[in-house]
Amino acid sequence: MSQPLITLDFLDKAPAAEAALPADVRVSAATRTGRARKLYIESYGCQMNFSDSEIVSSILADEGFDTTEDVTTADLVLLNTCSIREKAEQTVRMRLKQINSHKKRRPGMLVGVLGCMAERLKSKFLEEEKIVDLVVGPDAYRDLPQLISQVDGGQKAVNVLLSREETYADITPVRLNSNGITAFISIMRGCDNMCSFCVVPFTRGRERSRDAHSIVQEARDLVAAGYKEVTLLGQNVDSYKWASADGTEHVNFAQLLERVALVSPALRVRFSTSHPKDITDEVLHTMARYDNICKYIHLPAQSGNSRVLELMNRTYDRPWYEERVRAIRRILGDDCAISTDMIAGFCSETEDEHQDSLSLLDFAQYDMGYNFFYSERPGTLAARKLADDIPLETKKRRLQEIIDRQQLHARARYARMVGKVHQVLVEGPSKRSAEHLSGRNSQNQVVIFPKQNFQKGDYVQVLATSTTGAALLGEAV
Ligand code: SAH
Ligand code: SF4
Ligand code: F3S
């Protein structure tokens, strides 16, 4: 295998002017040695990948890597990749071609692929994409320093071992692209469900829950650093389950949610994703008890038809899903926002069954929908057992019908919020106007209002006076 030429000129950079720093600034060992190499990291896919990139940056900061936003000057370029649909993988391959052109101008640049595509393709990646030096799966990030030194030594490096224990609980993430107000906290990894369409159990391994104390501590640290909102992340947060080593302490998701909500009443708590088979009334009652737990639930249905749901191996049927929506309305009221993911054109789906998905949208009146057409993934149950037999044009047409119907409901949900006062956490200036601020209400709807003297991080009571259908416009009261 041909090896990239590695130039070590970055080792000779002048050290930062350390003497000028005040005594209480902690300068990492690497910065003190002046050996800072530049890391450029790009994340694709779900929030868990974004959260993992923050862990990777933390591990590499200890190795003397500073992050940069300029790929052309990077010493190490990492793409944290997604395999969920074929298109996600195509995007990464196209990006690698662009990076190749940067690498030609900067021959010392190392290129690594992390995340789900790394896990799915393993060392095959090195054969398929010659530009790649490093392939690292989601449970192997602690090994990055060792793997990078292997690459520095002129070899290619691969570690795609999955773990039953790794949760990176002790690693403090470096917050990337942070607004300083909202942050993600990973509470678990992997997935033990075997939805027949889904690649995640293969790329992320077995489900494991992170130590509850380390989660609460991370939330406390974020509050101390000025953060106002955390989102607890997992593929299926409702199956969170942690026990202390001596077996005296057991924490389920509802209890964890409560512990995080108690960190500070000024800290908003969100979570994602809830699995319809696992979300309990206990979780809903916990949400009802705490004002700072946001009234928004992402509850992916995938389909509105029981036969299709069974083929998808989702382990619930339509009546069960409808009952969970009713429970949300019963316990949290009509104002609680619900969103879904829908897959159009799954194997053997008939027109009538597609109509059931549309009617589920009408039943649930979702605030938001993330909708896709089915994309067969190699190795999954569906790829092995079911024919991907819906023509692409049909899949696309059904998807468009789902999107159109969902938009009607989203607009209606925004419209019913007009005339009400919302507590808005300000995230920053509005993209449209420097005279306006943008934030979110508890339901995760975007709210835009005149800036006055308010700032990022403030909680502001805003009367919604109109809606664009995708945001509320209003004024502080
Ligand atoms: N753990 C979450 C989903 C994570 S994947 C859950 O169970 O709901 C995010 C979404 O991608 C899924 O909800 C699904 O709608 C979509 N998805 C997953 N695999 C897909 C595939 N093969 N084709 C199309 N969409 C897919
Ligand atoms: Fe995939 Fe299903 Fe697990 Fe979600 S619950 S990650 S869709 S296998
Ligand atoms: Fe994609 Fe992996 Fe997330 S496949 S959606 S990055 S868990």
Coordinates of C-alpha atoms and ligand atoms in Angstrom, one line a residue:
M1 CA 0.0 0.0 0.0
S2 CA 1.4 3.4 -0.9
Q3 CA 2.0 5.7 2.0
P4 CA 1.4 9.4 2.1
L5 CA 4.5 11.6 2.6
I6 CA 4.4 13.0 6.1
T7 CA 6.1 16.3 6.8
L8 CA 6.6 17.2 10.4
D9 CA 7.0 20.9 9.9
F10 CA 4.2 21.6 12.3
L11 CA 6.4 20.5 15.2
D12 CA 8.6 23.5 14.7
K13 CA 6.0 26.2 15.2
A14 CA 6.9 28.8 17.8
P15 CA 5.3 28.1 21.2
A16 CA 2.4 30.4 22.2
A17 CA 3.5 33.4 24.1
E18 CA 3.0 31.7 27.4
A19 CA 4.5 34.3 29.7
A20 CA 1.8 36.7 28.6
L21 CA -1.0 34.5 29.9
P22 CA -2.6 35.2 33.3
A23 CA -1.7 32.6 36.0
D24 CA -5.2 31.1 36.2
V25 CA -5.4 30.0 32.6
R26 CA -4.8 26.3 32.2
V27 CA -2.7 25.7 29.1
S28 CA -2.8 22.2 27.9
A29 CA 0.5 20.3 27.9
A30 CA 0.5 20.3 24.1
T31 CA 0.2 24.1 23.8
R32 CA 3.0 24.5 26.3
T33 CA 5.3 22.3 24.1
G34 CA 4.3 24.4 21.1
R35 CA 3.6 21.2 19.2
A36 CA 0.0 22.0 18.4
R37 CA -1.1 20.3 15.2
K38 CA -4.3 21.4 13.6
L39 CA -7.4 19.2 13.7
Y40 CA -10.3 19.7 11.3
I41 CA -13.3 17.6 12.1
E42 CA -16.6 17.4 10.2
S43 CA -19.6 15.5 11.5
Y44 CA -22.4 13.9 9.5
G45 CA -25.6 12.1 10.6
C46 CA -27.2 12.3 14.0
Q47 CA -26.6 14.3 17.1
M48 CA -24.8 11.4 18.6
N49 CA -22.1 11.8 16.0
F50 CA -21.8 15.5 16.7
S51 CA -21.5 14.7 20.4
D52 CA -18.8 12.0 19.6
S53 CA -16.8 14.6 17.6
E54 CA -16.6 16.6 20.8
I55 CA -15.2 13.6 22.6
V56 CA -12.7 13.0 19.8
S57 CA -11.6 16.7 20.0
S58 CA -11.1 16.3 23.7
I59 CA -9.0 13.2 23.3
L60 CA -6.9 14.8 20.6
A61 CA -6.6 18.1 22.5
D62 CA -4.7 16.1 25.1
E63 CA -2.4 15.0 22.3
G64 CA -1.6 18.6 21.2
F65 CA -4.3 19.0 18.5
D66 CA -6.1 22.4 18.3
T67 CA -9.3 22.4 16.3
T68 CA -9.5 24.6 13.2
E69 CA -12.4 25.6 11.0
D70 CA -10.1 25.8 7.9
V71 CA -9.7 22.5 6.2
T72 CA -7.0 23.8 3.9
T73 CA -4.5 24.4 6.7
A74 CA -5.3 21.3 8.8
D75 CA -2.7 18.6 9.7
L76 CA -5.4 16.0 10.4
V77 CA -8.8 16.0 8.7
L78 CA -11.4 13.7 10.3
L79 CA -14.8 13.0 8.9
N80 CA -17.3 11.5 11.4
T81 CA -19.6 9.6 9.1
C82 CA -23.1 8.3 8.9
S83 CA -24.4 5.1 7.2
I84 CA -28.1 5.5 7.8
R85 CA -29.1 5.9 4.1
E86 CA -27.1 5.4 0.9
K87 CA -27.2 9.1 0.3
A88 CA -25.4 9.8 3.6
E89 CA -22.5 7.6 2.4
Q90 CA -22.4 9.2 -1.0
T91 CA -22.1 12.6 0.6
V92 CA -19.0 11.5 2.5
R93 CA -17.4 10.0 -0.6
M94 CA -17.9 13.2 -2.5
R95 CA -16.4 15.2 0.4
L96 CA -13.4 12.9 0.4
K97 CA -12.8 13.8 -3.3
Q98 CA -12.8 17.5 -2.3
I99 CA -10.4 16.8 0.6
N100 CA -8.1 15.0 -1.8
S101 CA -7.6 18.2 -3.8
H102 CA -6.6 20.0 -0.5
K103 CA -4.3 17.2 0.4
K104 CA -2.6 17.5 -3.0
R105 CA -1.6 21.0 -2.0
R106 CA -0.7 20.0 1.5
P107 CA 0.9 16.6 1.3
G108 CA 1.4 16.2 5.0
M109 CA -2.3 16.2 5.7
L110 CA -3.6 13.1 7.3
V111 CA -7.2 12.0 6.5
G112 CA -9.2 9.8 8.9
V113 CA -12.8 8.4 8.7
L114 CA -14.6 7.9 12.0
G115 CA -18.1 6.9 12.9
C116 CA -20.7 4.6 11.4
M117 CA -19.3 4.3 7.8
A118 CA -15.9 3.5 9.3
E119 CA -17.5 0.7 11.3
R120 CA -19.6 -0.6 8.4
L121 CA -16.8 -0.7 5.8
K122 CA -13.8 -1.4 8.1
S123 CA -10.5 -1.8 6.3
K124 CA -12.4 -2.0 3.0
F125 CA -12.4 1.7 3.3
L126 CA -8.7 1.9 2.7
E127 CA -9.0 0.0 -0.5
E128 CA -12.0 1.9 -1.7
E129 CA -10.7 5.4 -0.9
K130 CA -6.9 5.6 -1.3
I131 CA -6.8 9.1 0.4
V132 CA -7.8 7.6 3.7
D133 CA -5.0 7.0 6.3
L134 CA -7.1 6.1 9.3
V135 CA -10.4 4.2 9.9
V136 CA -11.8 4.3 13.4
G137 CA -15.1 3.0 14.7
P138 CA -17.3 4.7 17.3
D139 CA -16.1 2.7 20.3
A140 CA -12.4 3.0 19.5
Y141 CA -11.7 6.8 19.9
R142 CA -9.5 6.3 22.9
D143 CA -7.1 4.5 20.6
L144 CA -6.8 7.5 18.3
P145 CA -3.5 8.8 19.7
Q146 CA -1.9 5.4 19.2
L147 CA -3.4 5.1 15.7
I148 CA -2.2 8.5 14.7
S149 CA 1.3 7.7 15.8
Q150 CA 1.1 4.6 13.7
V151 CA 0.1 6.8 10.7
D152 CA 2.8 9.2 11.6
G153 CA 5.2 6.2 11.3
G154 CA 4.1 5.7 7.7
Q155 CA 1.4 3.0 8.1
K156 CA -2.3 3.0 7.6
A157 CA -4.3 2.4 10.8
V158 CA -7.7 0.8 11.5
N159 CA -9.5 0.1 14.8
V160 CA -13.2 -0.8 14.5
L161 CA -13.6 -2.9 17.6
L162 CA -17.0 -2.5 19.2
S163 CA -17.3 -2.5 23.0
R164 CA -19.9 -3.6 25.5
E165 CA -18.7 -1.1 28.1
E166 CA -17.3 2.0 26.4
T167 CA -19.4 5.2 27.2
Y168 CA -16.5 7.7 27.4
A169 CA -18.1 8.7 30.7
D170 CA -14.8 10.2 32.1
I171 CA -14.0 12.4 29.0
T172 CA -15.1 16.0 29.1
P173 CA -16.1 17.0 25.6
V174 CA -14.6 20.0 23.9
R175 CA -17.7 21.9 22.9
L176 CA -17.5 22.5 19.1
N177 CA -19.5 25.1 17.2
S178 CA -21.0 25.9 20.5
N179 CA -23.3 28.9 21.1
G180 CA -22.3 28.6 24.7
I181 CA -26.0 28.1 25.7
T182 CA -27.1 24.7 24.5
A183 CA -25.2 21.4 24.7
F184 CA -25.6 17.7 24.1
I185 CA -24.9 15.0 26.7
S186 CA -24.6 11.4 25.5
I187 CA -26.3 9.2 28.1
M188 CA -26.0 5.9 26.3
R189 CA -24.5 4.2 23.3
G190 CA -25.5 1.6 20.8
C191 CA -28.9 0.0 20.2
D192 CA -30.3 -3.4 21.0
N193 CA -33.4 -3.0 18.9
M194 CA -33.3 -4.7 15.6
C195 CA -35.5 -2.6 13.3
S196 CA -35.2 -4.4 10.1
F197 CA -34.3 -1.3 8.0
C198 CA -31.7 0.0 10.3
V199 CA -27.9 -0.1 10.2
V200 CA -27.3 1.4 13.6
P201 CA -27.1 -1.8 15.7
F202 CA -24.3 -2.9 13.3
T203 CA -22.4 0.3 13.4
R204 CA -22.9 1.3 17.0
G205 CA -23.0 -2.1 18.7
R206 CA -24.8 -3.2 21.9
E207 CA -26.7 -0.8 24.0
R208 CA -25.0 0.5 27.2
S209 CA -25.9 3.2 29.6
R210 CA -23.5 5.7 31.0
D211 CA -22.9 6.2 34.8
A212 CA -25.7 8.5 36.0
H213 CA -23.4 10.4 38.3
S214 CA -21.1 11.4 35.4
I215 CA -24.1 12.6 33.5
V216 CA -25.3 14.8 36.3
Q217 CA -21.8 16.1 36.9
E218 CA -21.5 17.0 33.2
A219 CA -24.8 18.9 33.5
R220 CA -23.5 20.7 36.6
D221 CA -20.2 21.6 34.8
L222 CA -22.2 23.0 31.9
V223 CA -24.3 25.2 34.2
A224 CA -21.2 26.4 35.9
A225 CA -19.9 27.3 32.4
G226 CA -23.0 29.3 31.7
Y227 CA -25.0 26.8 29.6
K228 CA -28.8 27.0 29.8
E229 CA -30.0 23.9 28.0
V230 CA -28.9 20.3 27.7
T231 CA -30.2 17.6 25.4
L232 CA -29.8 14.0 26.7
L233 CA -28.9 11.8 23.8
G234 CA -29.4 8.1 23.0
Q235 CA -30.9 6.0 20.2
N236 CA -33.5 4.9 22.6
V237 CA -33.3 7.0 25.8
D238 CA -36.3 5.3 27.4
S239 CA -34.3 2.1 27.8
Y240 CA -31.6 3.9 29.8
K241 CA -30.8 1.7 32.7
W242 CA -27.8 2.1 35.0
A243 CA -26.8 0.3 38.2
S244 CA -23.9 1.1 40.5
A245 CA -21.1 -1.5 40.6
D246 CA -22.2 -2.6 44.1
G247 CA -25.8 -3.0 42.9
T248 CA -27.2 -0.6 45.5
E249 CA -28.3 2.1 43.1
H250 CA -30.6 1.6 40.0
V251 CA -31.5 4.5 37.8
N252 CA -34.0 4.4 34.9
F253 CA -34.6 7.1 32.4
A254 CA -37.4 8.9 34.3
Q255 CA -35.2 9.0 37.4
L256 CA -32.2 10.2 35.4
L257 CA -34.4 12.9 33.8
E258 CA -35.4 14.1 37.3
R259 CA -31.8 14.2 38.6
V260 CA -30.8 16.3 35.6
A261 CA -33.8 18.6 36.0
L262 CA -32.8 19.1 39.7
V263 CA -29.3 20.3 38.7
S264 CA -30.8 23.8 38.3
P265 CA -34.2 25.2 37.6
A266 CA -32.6 27.6 35.2
L267 CA -31.3 24.6 33.1
R268 CA -33.6 23.4 30.4
V269 CA -33.6 19.7 29.8
R270 CA -34.4 18.0 26.4
F271 CA -33.9 14.4 25.3
S272 CA -33.9 12.4 22.1
T273 CA -34.9 9.8 20.9
S274 CA -37.9 8.2 22.5
H275 CA -39.0 4.7 21.3
P276 CA -42.7 4.3 21.2
K277 CA -42.5 0.8 22.7
D278 CA -40.5 2.0 25.7
I279 CA -41.7 5.5 26.6
T280 CA -43.4 5.1 30.0
D281 CA -46.1 7.1 31.8
E282 CA -43.4 7.6 34.5
V283 CA -41.3 9.6 32.0
L284 CA -44.4 11.6 31.0
H285 CA -45.3 12.3 34.7
T286 CA -41.7 13.4 35.4
M287 CA -41.9 15.8 32.5
A288 CA -45.1 17.2 33.9
R289 CA -43.6 17.8 37.3
Y290 CA -40.7 19.9 36.2
D291 CA -41.2 23.2 34.3
N292 CA -37.6 23.0 33.1
I293 CA -38.1 19.7 31.3
C294 CA -39.1 20.8 27.8
K295 CA -42.5 19.8 26.5
Y296 CA -41.3 18.2 23.3
I297 CA -41.0 14.5 22.5
H298 CA -39.4 13.0 19.4
L299 CA -41.4 9.8 18.9
P300 CA -40.6 8.3 15.6
A301 CA -43.5 6.2 14.2
Q302 CA -41.8 5.1 10.9
S303 CA -45.2 3.9 9.5
G304 CA -48.9 4.2 10.3
N305 CA -49.7 0.6 9.3
S306 CA -49.5 -2.3 11.7
R307 CA -48.4 -4.9 9.0
V308 CA -45.5 -2.6 7.9
L309 CA -44.5 -1.9 11.5
E310 CA -44.3 -5.6 12.0
L311 CA -42.1 -6.1 8.9
M312 CA -40.0 -3.2 10.2
N313 CA -39.7 -5.1 13.5
R314 CA -40.6 -2.0 15.5
T315 CA -42.4 -4.2 18.1
Y316 CA -45.4 -2.0 18.4
D317 CA -48.5 -1.7 16.2
R318 CA -50.7 1.3 15.3
P319 CA -53.1 1.0 18.2
W320 CA -50.1 0.9 20.6
Y321 CA -48.6 4.0 19.0
E322 CA -51.9 5.9 19.1
E323 CA -52.3 5.0 22.8
R324 CA -48.8 6.5 23.5
V325 CA -49.9 9.7 21.8
R326 CA -53.1 9.8 23.8
A327 CA -51.0 9.3 27.0
I328 CA -48.9 12.3 26.1
R329 CA -52.0 14.4 25.5
R330 CA -53.6 13.1 28.7
I331 CA -50.6 13.7 31.0
L332 CA -48.9 16.7 29.3
G333 CA -51.8 18.4 27.5
D334 CA -52.2 19.6 24.0
D335 CA -49.3 22.0 24.1
C336 CA -46.7 19.2 24.3
A337 CA -45.0 19.1 20.9
I338 CA -44.5 15.7 19.3
S339 CA -42.4 14.9 16.2
T340 CA -41.9 11.8 14.1
D341 CA -39.7 10.1 11.6
M342 CA -41.5 8.4 8.7
I343 CA -40.2 6.0 6.1
A344 CA -42.0 6.0 2.7
G345 CA -42.0 3.0 0.4
F346 CA -40.7 0.3 2.8
C347 CA -40.6 -3.2 1.3
S348 CA -44.0 -4.4 0.0
E349 CA -45.8 -1.3 1.3
T350 CA -49.2 -0.9 -0.6
E351 CA -51.0 2.3 -1.4
D352 CA -53.5 1.6 1.3
E353 CA -50.7 1.1 3.8
H354 CA -49.1 4.4 2.7
Q355 CA -52.5 6.0 3.3
D356 CA -52.3 4.7 6.9
S357 CA -49.1 6.7 7.3
L358 CA -50.9 9.8 6.1
S359 CA -53.8 9.2 8.5
L360 CA -51.4 8.7 11.4
L361 CA -50.0 12.2 10.6
D362 CA -53.6 13.5 10.9
F363 CA -54.2 11.6 14.1
A364 CA -51.0 12.7 15.9
Q365 CA -50.9 16.3 14.5
Y366 CA -47.1 16.4 14.7
D367 CA -45.2 19.6 15.2
M368 CA -42.4 18.4 13.1
G369 CA -41.5 15.4 10.9
Y370 CA -38.2 14.0 9.6
N371 CA -39.3 12.0 6.6
F372 CA -37.3 9.7 4.3
F373 CA -37.8 7.2 1.5
Y374 CA -36.6 3.7 2.3
S375 CA -32.9 3.1 1.4
E376 CA -31.8 -0.5 1.7
R377 CA -28.7 -1.0 3.9
P378 CA -26.4 -4.0 3.4
G379 CA -26.5 -6.5 6.2
T380 CA -29.7 -5.4 7.8
L381 CA -32.6 -7.8 8.4
A382 CA -34.7 -6.2 5.6
A383 CA -31.8 -6.4 3.1
R384 CA -31.4 -10.1 3.8
K385 CA -35.1 -11.1 4.0
L386 CA -37.3 -8.6 2.2
A387 CA -37.4 -7.4 -1.4
D388 CA -36.8 -3.7 -1.9
D389 CA -39.6 -3.7 -4.4
I390 CA -41.2 -0.2 -4.4
P391 CA -40.1 1.7 -7.5
L392 CA -38.0 4.8 -6.7
E393 CA -40.6 7.1 -8.3
T394 CA -43.3 5.6 -6.1
K395 CA -41.1 6.0 -3.0
K396 CA -40.5 9.6 -3.9
R397 CA -44.1 10.4 -4.6
R398 CA -45.2 8.8 -1.3
L399 CA -42.5 10.7 0.5
Q400 CA -43.7 14.0 -1.0
E401 CA -47.2 13.2 0.1
I402 CA -46.0 12.6 3.6
I403 CA -44.0 15.9 3.6
D404 CA -46.9 17.9 2.3
R405 CA -49.4 16.5 4.8
Q406 CA -46.9 17.0 7.6
Q407 CA -46.3 20.6 6.6
L408 CA -50.0 21.3 7.0
H409 CA -49.9 20.0 10.5
A410 CA -46.7 21.9 11.4
R411 CA -48.2 25.1 10.2
A412 CA -51.4 24.5 12.2
R413 CA -49.3 23.7 15.3
Y414 CA -47.4 27.0 14.8
A415 CA -50.7 28.9 14.2
R416 CA -52.3 27.7 17.5
M417 CA -49.3 29.1 19.4
V418 CA -50.0 32.6 18.2
G419 CA -51.6 34.8 20.8
K420 CA -49.9 32.9 23.6
V421 CA -46.9 34.0 25.8
H422 CA -43.9 31.8 25.5
Q423 CA -40.8 31.4 27.6
V424 CA -38.0 31.7 25.1
L425 CA -34.4 30.8 25.6
V426 CA -32.4 33.2 23.4
E427 CA -29.8 31.4 21.3
G428 CA -28.4 34.3 19.3
P429 CA -29.2 36.9 16.7
S430 CA -31.9 36.1 14.1
K431 CA -30.4 35.0 10.8
R432 CA -32.7 37.4 9.0
S433 CA -32.1 40.6 10.9
A434 CA -29.5 41.9 13.3
E435 CA -32.3 43.8 15.1
H436 CA -33.9 40.6 16.1
L437 CA -33.1 37.7 18.4
S438 CA -33.9 34.0 17.8
G439 CA -34.6 31.4 20.4
R440 CA -36.9 28.5 21.1
N441 CA -39.9 27.8 23.3
S442 CA -40.3 24.7 25.4
Q443 CA -41.9 23.0 22.4
N444 CA -38.7 23.6 20.4
Q445 CA -40.4 26.0 18.1
V446 CA -38.3 28.9 16.8
V447 CA -39.3 32.3 18.2
I448 CA -38.1 35.6 16.7
F449 CA -38.5 39.0 18.4
P450 CA -37.0 42.5 18.5
K451 CA -33.6 42.5 20.3
Q452 CA -34.1 45.5 22.7
N453 CA -31.6 44.9 25.6
F454 CA -31.9 41.1 25.7
Q455 CA -29.0 38.8 25.1
K456 CA -28.0 35.3 24.2
G457 CA -28.8 33.0 27.2
D458 CA -31.6 35.1 28.6
Y459 CA -35.0 33.7 29.2
V460 CA -37.6 36.1 27.7
Q461 CA -41.4 36.0 27.9
V462 CA -42.5 36.6 24.3
L463 CA -46.0 37.1 23.1
A464 CA -46.4 35.4 19.7
T465 CA -48.2 37.8 17.4
S466 CA -47.8 35.9 14.0
T467 CA -46.2 32.9 12.4
T468 CA -44.4 32.2 9.2
G469 CA -45.4 28.5 9.5
A470 CA -41.8 27.6 10.4
A471 CA -41.3 30.2 13.2
L472 CA -43.2 32.4 15.6
L473 CA -42.8 36.1 15.5
G474 CA -43.5 38.2 18.6
E475 CA -42.5 40.7 21.1
A476 CA -41.2 40.6 24.7
V477 CA -43.8 41.3 27.3
Ligands
SAH1 N1 -33.2 5.4 17.2 C1 -34.1 6.2 16.4 C2 -33.8 6.4 15.0 C3 -32.4 6.7 14.6 S1 -32.1 6.7 12.8 C4 -35.5 5.5 16.4 O1 -35.6 4.4 16.7 O2 -36.5 6.2 16.2 C5 -33.0 8.1 12.3 C6 -34.1 7.8 11.3 O3 -33.6 7.5 10.1 C7 -35.0 6.7 11.7 O4 -36.0 7.1 12.6 C8 -35.6 6.3 10.3 O5 -36.8 7.0 10.1 C9 -34.6 6.7 9.4 N2 -33.9 5.6 8.8 C10 -33.2 4.6 9.4 N3 -32.8 3.7 8.5 C11 -33.3 4.0 7.3 C12 -33.3 3.4 6.0 N4 -32.7 2.3 5.8 N5 -34.0 4.1 5.0 C13 -34.6 5.3 5.2 N6 -34.7 5.8 6.4 C14 -34.0 5.2 7.5
SF4_2 FE1 -32.3 1.9 14.4 FE2 -34.5 0.9 15.5 FE3 -32.3 1.2 17.0 FE4 -33.6 3.4 16.2 S1 -34.3 1.8 17.6 S2 -31.4 3.0 16.1 S3 -34.3 2.7 14.2 S4 -32.5 -0.2 15.3
F3S3 FE1 -26.0 7.9 11.1 FE2 -24.7 6.4 12.8 FE3 -26.2 8.3 13.7 S1 -25.6 5.7 11.0 S2 -27.8 8.5 12.1 S3 -24.4 8.6 12.5 S4 -25.8 6.4 14.7

